[in-house]
XYZ file of N, CA and C in Angstrom:
195
model
N 114.387 92.249 73.919
C 113.765 91.273 73.158
C 113.779 91.690 71.683
N 114.134 90.754 70.758
C 114.182 91.105 69.363
C 113.448 90.045 68.559
N 112.709 90.597 67.504
C 112.095 89.724 66.526
C 112.791 89.981 65.175
N 113.196 88.923 64.546
C 113.803 89.052 63.227
C 113.126 88.080 62.249
N 112.740 88.583 61.068
C 112.151 87.696 60.092
C 113.101 87.716 58.890
N 113.475 86.504 58.393
C 114.320 86.320 57.238
C 113.469 85.811 56.065
N 113.057 86.710 55.244
C 112.131 86.390 54.095
C 112.765 85.350 53.162
N 114.015 85.364 52.934
C 114.634 84.471 51.955
C 114.546 83.006 52.407
N 114.495 82.778 53.718
C 114.371 81.405 54.287
C 113.074 81.180 54.994
N 112.187 82.216 55.122
C 110.952 82.150 55.764
C 111.098 81.650 57.232
N 112.090 82.353 57.875
C 112.413 82.001 59.282
C 112.141 83.121 60.232
N 111.508 82.878 61.305
C 111.302 83.876 62.315
C 112.112 83.536 63.487
N 112.892 84.509 64.018
C 113.759 84.313 65.127
C 113.337 85.281 66.219
N 112.965 84.770 67.383
C 112.561 85.552 68.560
C 113.652 85.443 69.586
N 114.330 86.453 69.881
C 115.380 86.511 70.913
C 114.791 87.148 72.175
N 114.834 86.416 73.238
C 114.311 86.855 74.493
C 115.407 87.476 75.379
N 116.649 86.939 75.237
C 117.721 87.424 76.008
C 118.958 87.222 75.174
N 120.026 88.051 75.314
C 121.253 87.961 74.464
C 122.326 87.211 75.158
N 122.001 86.286 76.081
C 123.045 85.463 76.798
C 123.621 84.498 75.802
N 124.719 83.908 76.169
C 125.368 82.882 75.382
C 124.498 81.644 75.267
N 124.388 81.095 74.167
C 123.643 79.815 73.935
C 124.493 78.637 74.318
N 123.934 77.844 75.275
C 124.733 76.636 75.704
C 124.134 75.387 75.059
N 122.870 75.434 74.671
C 122.211 74.246 74.078
C 121.076 74.614 73.193
N 120.853 73.985 72.029
C 119.731 74.074 71.210
C 119.018 72.809 71.154
N 117.682 72.876 71.282
C 116.840 71.685 71.288
C 115.753 71.818 70.216
N 115.547 70.792 69.508
C 114.521 70.670 68.508
C 113.164 70.370 69.178
N 112.204 71.293 69.120
C 110.882 71.004 69.691
C 110.068 70.184 68.751
N 110.254 70.440 67.442
C 109.702 69.597 66.327
C 110.600 69.824 65.172
N 110.250 69.376 64.002
C 111.117 69.479 62.870
C 111.312 70.887 62.340
N 110.485 71.795 62.784
C 110.572 73.218 62.308
C 110.716 74.225 63.442
N 110.971 73.827 64.666
C 111.096 74.706 65.755
C 112.236 74.357 66.607
N 113.136 75.336 66.865
C 114.278 75.167 67.759
C 114.279 76.184 68.892
N 114.612 75.662 70.090
C 114.628 76.520 71.259
C 116.122 76.550 71.710
N 116.627 77.744 72.002
C 117.986 77.998 72.451
C 117.991 78.232 73.992
N 118.851 77.624 74.666
C 118.917 77.744 76.149
C 120.353 78.167 76.601
N 120.364 78.972 77.692
C 121.644 79.296 78.255
C 122.162 78.193 79.179
N 123.247 78.405 79.796
C 123.877 77.359 80.658
C 122.955 76.988 81.853
N 122.121 77.893 82.259
C 121.185 77.691 83.428
C 119.873 77.120 82.993
N 119.708 76.881 81.667
C 118.408 76.280 81.197
C 117.352 77.351 80.879
N 117.720 78.655 80.905
C 116.782 79.711 80.593
C 116.601 79.769 79.055
N 115.405 80.107 78.623
C 115.135 80.198 77.198
C 115.720 81.557 76.726
N 116.541 81.488 75.716
C 117.135 82.689 75.112
C 116.476 83.064 73.833
N 116.073 82.066 73.018
C 115.482 82.310 71.726
C 114.725 81.103 71.239
N 113.835 81.388 70.237
C 113.039 80.397 69.568
C 113.137 80.714 68.070
N 113.401 79.674 67.269
C 113.403 79.812 65.796
C 112.289 78.968 65.231
N 111.504 79.699 64.324
C 110.362 78.971 63.604
C 110.721 78.957 62.150
N 110.833 77.779 61.616
C 111.036 77.608 60.119
C 109.653 77.561 59.492
N 109.553 77.956 58.236
C 108.253 78.028 57.548
C 107.280 78.947 58.323
N 107.845 80.071 58.781
C 107.143 80.981 59.627
C 105.807 81.534 59.055
N 105.834 81.799 57.750
C 104.627 82.439 57.146
C 103.439 81.506 57.154
N 103.743 80.235 57.207
C 102.616 79.178 57.250
C 102.230 78.837 58.662
N 103.145 79.103 59.598
C 102.888 78.615 60.969
C 102.590 79.770 61.989
N 102.754 81.053 61.564
C 102.500 82.167 62.384
C 101.741 83.243 61.634
N 101.292 84.226 62.340
C 100.643 85.378 61.681
C 101.668 86.499 61.636
N 102.501 86.476 60.602
C 103.499 87.518 60.464
C 103.045 88.898 60.169
N 101.828 89.030 59.761
C 101.285 90.334 59.338
C 100.691 91.143 60.489
N 100.552 90.555 61.617
C 99.963 91.213 62.769
C 100.898 91.050 63.998
N 101.310 92.153 64.588
C 102.165 92.088 65.755
C 101.509 93.001 66.802
N 101.249 92.499 67.903
C 100.638 93.285 69.029
C 101.518 93.173 70.210
N 101.887 94.366 70.800
C 102.670 94.456 71.956
C 101.792 94.906 73.100
N 101.831 94.186 74.218
C 101.028 94.529 75.381
C 101.936 94.559 76.626
N 101.612 95.419 77.492
C 102.271 95.433 78.819
C 103.769 95.667 78.748
N 104.226 96.601 77.856
C 105.691 96.832 77.748
C 106.142 97.625 78.955
N 107.175 97.086 79.585
C 107.742 97.664 80.776
C 108.608 98.881 80.378
N 108.568 99.879 81.164
C 109.360 101.080 80.880
C 110.741 100.962 81.301
């Protein structure tokens, strides 16, 4: 899993899996979900992330070894 923040565009990209993207769906005008060919969520993109998320605090819980 990867989190990437692009300050120049205020975009947060959360990648859950690195599979090939088969389809992207707009959840709303500022959120896109990427799916693989089987319909599994691969990534989510948040535009205007600093206004819509708490970018200054990141908590990880239950990390598998």
